[in-house]
Amino acid sequence: MYPPTQNLYRVDVRCGAFTEATEEYSRHLHKVVDELLRSLSLGLGLEGHELKDAVGGNELVFNLKINYYPPCPCPDLVLGVPSHTDMSALTILVPNEVQGLQAFQDGHWVDVNYIPNALVVHIGDQIEILSNGRCKSMLHRSTVNKDKTRMSWPVFVEPPADHHVGPHRKLINEQNPSKYKTKKFSDYCYCKLNKIPQ
């Protein structure tokens, strides 16, 4: 057993190392997100900067979450997280080697394979809205493992709470009218979390 001061020091050292690693990861992740939004923007026929500008520009919020799924003796009876789409613009996920992420594709749940040193990217609801439905938010869920602990580190890339998001004006016209309402991101989240029709 450590004396209280030594114990506190050990915790501070560990927290400091975690903070440093998280800050470095964040710097790299900002570059990845910029490139992803640029590529998506060009793919939609927009200028390279337009999608990022529309989703919040340099005010984008990066929310890190750590998910911990302990072993479960009856994995067929529970889900780690039920099926859902993310409210974010993008979700960047670092999984561990324990299988558990599934995506809904062609009417079936498909395992998302673990690839060492790779990121998993989800298109979120805000990109679906901005693209007026051309990019679809990924329906996914998490399962648990009978014998092993599964962990994941998602970062939700979101507009600021008071930022208004709606279909990009260049992606709507008489032949392709707006399919989504424009609203503040915080209002969108409130409606989705409370199952209020959008």
mmCIF file of C-alpha atoms in Angstrom:
data_model
loop_
_atom_site.group_PDB
_atom_site.id
_atom_site.type_symbol
_atom_site.label_atom_id
_atom_site.label_comp_id
_atom_site.label_asym_id
_atom_site.label_seq_id
_atom_site.Cartn_x
_atom_site.Cartn_y
_atom_site.Cartn_z
ATOM 1 C CA MET A 1 0.000 0.000 0.000
ATOM 2 C CA TYR A 2 1.371 3.432 -0.954
ATOM 3 C CA PRO A 3 1.347 6.429 1.374
ATOM 4 C CA PRO A 4 -1.288 8.924 0.163
ATOM 5 C CA THR A 5 1.191 11.326 -1.446
ATOM 6 C CA GLN A 6 2.906 8.592 -3.447
ATOM 7 C CA ASN A 7 -0.438 7.183 -4.537
ATOM 8 C CA LEU A 8 -1.574 10.606 -5.744
ATOM 9 C CA TYR A 9 1.718 11.096 -7.579
ATOM 10 C CA ARG A 10 1.283 7.781 -9.408
ATOM 11 C CA VAL A 11 -2.223 8.782 -10.512
ATOM 12 C CA ASP A 12 -0.981 12.189 -11.691
ATOM 13 C CA VAL A 13 1.781 10.600 -13.764
ATOM 14 C CA ARG A 14 -0.661 8.228 -15.440
ATOM 15 C CA CYS A 15 -3.186 10.981 -16.109
ATOM 16 C CA GLY A 16 -0.430 13.173 -17.539
ATOM 17 C CA ALA A 17 0.679 10.452 -19.940
ATOM 18 C CA PHE A 18 -2.928 9.861 -21.005
ATOM 19 C CA THR A 19 -3.439 13.586 -21.569
ATOM 20 C CA GLU A 20 -0.284 13.845 -23.684
ATOM 21 C CA ALA A 21 -1.260 10.824 -25.790
ATOM 22 C CA THR A 22 -4.785 12.164 -26.251
ATOM 23 C CA GLU A 23 -3.537 15.593 -27.307
ATOM 24 C CA GLU A 24 -1.139 14.089 -29.835
ATOM 25 C CA TYR A 25 -3.882 11.821 -31.206
ATOM 26 C CA SER A 26 -6.166 14.852 -31.461
ATOM 27 C CA ARG A 27 -3.624 16.779 -33.545
ATOM 28 C CA HIS A 28 -3.348 13.900 -36.027
ATOM 29 C CA LEU A 29 -7.097 13.350 -36.012
ATOM 30 C CA HIS A 30 -7.793 16.947 -37.007
ATOM 31 C CA LYS A 31 -5.731 16.361 -40.164
ATOM 32 C CA VAL A 32 -7.577 13.108 -40.907
ATOM 33 C CA VAL A 33 -10.968 14.783 -40.477
ATOM 34 C CA ASP A 34 -9.955 17.707 -42.712
ATOM 35 C CA GLU A 35 -8.961 15.273 -45.464
ATOM 36 C CA LEU A 36 -12.112 13.173 -45.067
ATOM 37 C CA LEU A 37 -14.378 16.230 -45.254
ATOM 38 C CA ARG A 38 -12.419 17.565 -48.229
ATOM 39 C CA SER A 39 -12.772 14.230 -50.079
ATOM 40 C CA LEU A 40 -16.481 13.962 -49.272
ATOM 41 C CA SER A 41 -17.003 17.554 -50.365
ATOM 42 C CA LEU A 42 -15.305 16.981 -53.713
ATOM 43 C CA GLY A 43 -17.218 13.721 -54.159
ATOM 44 C CA LEU A 44 -20.476 15.646 -53.790
ATOM 45 C CA GLY A 45 -19.383 18.148 -56.438
ATOM 46 C CA LEU A 46 -18.635 20.919 -53.938
ATOM 47 C CA GLU A 47 -15.469 22.918 -53.376
ATOM 48 C CA GLY A 48 -13.030 21.138 -51.080
ATOM 49 C CA HIS A 49 -13.731 23.415 -48.089
ATOM 50 C CA GLU A 50 -17.511 23.678 -48.374
ATOM 51 C CA LEU A 51 -18.587 20.615 -46.382
ATOM 52 C CA LYS A 52 -16.315 21.475 -43.464
ATOM 53 C CA ASP A 53 -17.563 25.071 -43.514
ATOM 54 C CA ALA A 54 -21.174 23.870 -43.552
ATOM 55 C CA VAL A 55 -20.680 21.550 -40.591
ATOM 56 C CA GLY A 56 -18.933 24.083 -38.360
ATOM 57 C CA GLY A 57 -15.548 24.960 -39.864
ATOM 58 C CA ASN A 58 -12.787 25.456 -37.326
ATOM 59 C CA GLU A 59 -15.371 25.329 -34.515
ATOM 60 C CA LEU A 60 -15.974 21.591 -35.007
ATOM 61 C CA VAL A 61 -16.218 19.731 -31.702
ATOM 62 C CA PHE A 62 -14.227 16.519 -31.161
ATOM 63 C CA ASN A 63 -15.786 14.369 -28.409
ATOM 64 C CA LEU A 64 -13.733 11.361 -27.281
ATOM 65 C CA LYS A 65 -15.544 8.486 -25.624
ATOM 66 C CA ILE A 66 -14.064 5.239 -24.320
ATOM 67 C CA ASN A 67 -16.334 2.188 -24.455
ATOM 68 C CA TYR A 68 -15.614 -0.793 -22.226
ATOM 69 C CA TYR A 69 -17.493 -4.061 -22.785
ATOM 70 C CA PRO A 70 -16.544 -6.722 -20.205
ATOM 71 C CA PRO A 71 -16.875 -10.426 -21.041
ATOM 72 C CA CYS A 72 -20.474 -11.622 -20.961
ATOM 73 C CA PRO A 73 -21.436 -15.253 -20.260
ATOM 74 C CA CYS A 74 -24.500 -15.005 -22.555
ATOM 75 C CA PRO A 75 -23.448 -12.814 -25.511
ATOM 76 C CA ASP A 76 -26.372 -13.982 -27.647
ATOM 77 C CA LEU A 77 -28.843 -12.464 -25.183
ATOM 78 C CA VAL A 78 -27.467 -8.912 -24.961
ATOM 79 C CA LEU A 79 -26.045 -6.140 -27.097
ATOM 80 C CA GLY A 80 -23.242 -3.836 -26.071
ATOM 81 C CA VAL A 81 -25.056 -0.967 -27.805
ATOM 82 C CA PRO A 82 -28.349 -1.397 -29.730
ATOM 83 C CA SER A 83 -28.589 -0.437 -33.400
ATOM 84 C CA HIS A 84 -28.324 3.286 -34.081
ATOM 85 C CA THR A 85 -26.839 5.965 -36.299
ATOM 86 C CA ASP A 86 -24.529 8.604 -34.842
ATOM 87 C CA MET A 87 -25.752 12.191 -34.437
ATOM 88 C CA SER A 88 -22.274 13.444 -35.355
ATOM 89 C CA ALA A 89 -20.968 14.484 -38.752
ATOM 90 C CA LEU A 90 -18.297 11.775 -38.634
ATOM 91 C CA THR A 91 -17.242 9.209 -36.071
ATOM 92 C CA ILE A 92 -13.627 8.045 -36.061
ATOM 93 C CA LEU A 93 -13.200 4.787 -34.189
ATOM 94 C CA VAL A 94 -10.168 2.919 -32.875
ATOM 95 C CA PRO A 95 -11.226 -0.638 -31.910
ATOM 96 C CA ASN A 96 -9.226 -3.311 -30.147
ATOM 97 C CA GLU A 97 -8.757 -6.772 -31.657
ATOM 98 C CA VAL A 98 -11.941 -8.210 -30.083
ATOM 99 C CA GLN A 99 -14.743 -8.380 -32.667
ATOM 100 C CA GLY A 100 -17.925 -6.525 -31.794
ATOM 101 C CA LEU A 101 -18.790 -3.760 -34.259
ATOM 102 C CA GLN A 102 -21.465 -4.655 -36.810
ATOM 103 C CA ALA A 103 -22.873 -2.601 -39.687
ATOM 104 C CA PHE A 104 -26.255 -3.124 -41.344
ATOM 105 C CA GLN A 105 -25.760 -3.822 -45.034
ATOM 106 C CA ASP A 106 -28.143 -5.276 -47.620
ATOM 107 C CA GLY A 107 -30.613 -6.339 -44.943
ATOM 108 C CA HIS A 108 -28.045 -8.155 -42.782
ATOM 109 C CA TRP A 109 -25.739 -7.421 -39.857
ATOM 110 C CA VAL A 110 -22.140 -7.696 -41.031
ATOM 111 C CA ASP A 111 -19.054 -7.848 -38.811
ATOM 112 C CA VAL A 112 -16.671 -4.925 -39.315
ATOM 113 C CA ASN A 113 -13.285 -6.606 -39.522
ATOM 114 C CA TYR A 114 -10.525 -5.463 -37.206
ATOM 115 C CA ILE A 115 -7.502 -4.225 -39.158
ATOM 116 C CA PRO A 116 -4.429 -3.425 -37.034
ATOM 117 C CA ASN A 117 -3.427 0.259 -37.068
ATOM 118 C CA ALA A 118 -6.536 1.240 -39.051
ATOM 119 C CA LEU A 119 -9.321 3.657 -38.189
ATOM 120 C CA VAL A 120 -13.003 2.885 -38.693
ATOM 121 C CA VAL A 121 -14.994 5.846 -40.058
ATOM 122 C CA HIS A 122 -18.762 6.220 -39.719
ATOM 123 C CA ILE A 123 -20.740 8.724 -41.746
ATOM 124 C CA GLY A 124 -23.043 10.411 -39.222
ATOM 125 C CA ASP A 125 -26.464 12.042 -39.407
ATOM 126 C CA GLN A 126 -25.118 15.561 -40.061
ATOM 127 C CA ILE A 127 -23.327 14.506 -43.249
ATOM 128 C CA GLU A 128 -26.486 12.721 -44.415
ATOM 129 C CA ILE A 129 -28.439 15.935 -43.827
ATOM 130 C CA LEU A 130 -25.842 18.195 -45.477
ATOM 131 C CA SER A 131 -25.636 15.898 -48.513
ATOM 132 C CA ASN A 132 -29.455 15.829 -48.708
ATOM 133 C CA GLY A 133 -29.376 12.055 -48.383
ATOM 134 C CA ARG A 134 -26.660 11.270 -50.912
ATOM 135 C CA CYS A 135 -24.361 10.066 -48.121
ATOM 136 C CA LYS A 136 -26.137 7.750 -45.695
ATOM 137 C CA SER A 137 -25.538 7.654 -41.972
ATOM 138 C CA MET A 138 -24.262 4.215 -40.999
ATOM 139 C CA LEU A 139 -26.627 2.022 -38.992
ATOM 140 C CA HIS A 140 -24.472 -0.002 -36.607
ATOM 141 C CA ARG A 141 -24.462 -1.800 -33.273
ATOM 142 C CA SER A 142 -22.011 -3.323 -30.805
ATOM 143 C CA THR A 143 -21.973 -6.884 -29.562
ATOM 144 C CA VAL A 144 -20.153 -8.407 -26.606
ATOM 145 C CA ASN A 145 -17.751 -11.329 -26.320
ATOM 146 C CA LYS A 146 -18.106 -14.332 -24.052
ATOM 147 C CA ASP A 147 -14.448 -14.557 -23.049
ATOM 148 C CA LYS A 148 -12.689 -11.274 -23.835
ATOM 149 C CA THR A 149 -12.992 -7.613 -22.969
ATOM 150 C CA ARG A 150 -13.787 -5.376 -25.917
ATOM 151 C CA MET A 151 -12.846 -1.717 -25.953
ATOM 152 C CA SER A 152 -13.295 1.043 -28.484
ATOM 153 C CA TRP A 153 -12.239 4.682 -28.660
ATOM 154 C CA PRO A 154 -14.705 6.661 -30.816
ATOM 155 C CA VAL A 155 -14.302 10.362 -31.480
ATOM 156 C CA PHE A 156 -17.546 12.064 -32.481
ATOM 157 C CA VAL A 157 -16.891 14.993 -34.809
ATOM 158 C CA GLU A 158 -19.819 17.351 -34.296
ATOM 159 C CA PRO A 159 -20.978 20.854 -35.168
ATOM 160 C CA PRO A 160 -21.059 23.366 -32.310
ATOM 161 C CA ALA A 161 -24.324 23.132 -30.355
ATOM 162 C CA ASP A 162 -25.778 26.367 -31.782
ATOM 163 C CA HIS A 163 -24.648 25.724 -35.383
ATOM 164 C CA HIS A 164 -27.489 25.317 -37.900
ATOM 165 C CA VAL A 165 -27.249 22.291 -40.197
ATOM 166 C CA GLY A 166 -29.417 21.600 -43.215
ATOM 167 C CA PRO A 167 -29.031 20.394 -46.795
ATOM 168 C CA HIS A 168 -26.261 22.300 -48.584
ATOM 169 C CA ARG A 169 -27.818 24.914 -50.855
ATOM 170 C CA LYS A 170 -25.796 23.658 -53.859
ATOM 171 C CA LEU A 171 -27.226 20.151 -53.467
ATOM 172 C CA ILE A 172 -30.906 21.065 -53.655
ATOM 173 C CA ASN A 173 -32.956 22.205 -56.638
ATOM 174 C CA GLU A 174 -36.394 21.651 -58.185
ATOM 175 C CA GLN A 175 -35.471 18.115 -59.237
ATOM 176 C CA ASN A 176 -33.887 17.349 -55.854
ATOM 177 C CA PRO A 177 -35.782 19.306 -53.176
ATOM 178 C CA SER A 178 -34.690 19.463 -49.551
ATOM 179 C CA LYS A 179 -35.381 16.219 -47.659
ATOM 180 C CA TYR A 180 -34.360 17.539 -44.234
ATOM 181 C CA LYS A 181 -35.134 20.547 -42.053
ATOM 182 C CA THR A 182 -32.428 23.017 -41.132
ATOM 183 C CA LYS A 183 -32.002 23.248 -37.366
ATOM 184 C CA LYS A 184 -29.507 23.850 -34.622
ATOM 185 C CA PHE A 185 -27.388 20.822 -33.829
ATOM 186 C CA SER A 186 -28.491 20.959 -30.178
ATOM 187 C CA ASP A 187 -32.145 20.895 -31.265
ATOM 188 C CA TYR A 188 -31.449 17.971 -33.588
ATOM 189 C CA CYS A 189 -29.844 16.032 -30.712
ATOM 190 C CA TYR A 190 -32.731 16.843 -28.365
ATOM 191 C CA CYS A 191 -35.293 15.569 -30.890
ATOM 192 C CA LYS A 192 -33.337 12.394 -31.666
ATOM 193 C CA LEU A 193 -32.621 11.509 -28.042
ATOM 194 C CA ASN A 194 -36.259 12.078 -27.107
ATOM 195 C CA LYS A 195 -37.578 10.306 -30.221
ATOM 196 C CA ILE A 196 -39.356 13.446 -31.464
ATOM 197 C CA PRO A 197 -39.996 13.432 -35.240
ATOM 198 C CA GLN A 198 -37.457 15.582 -37.070
#
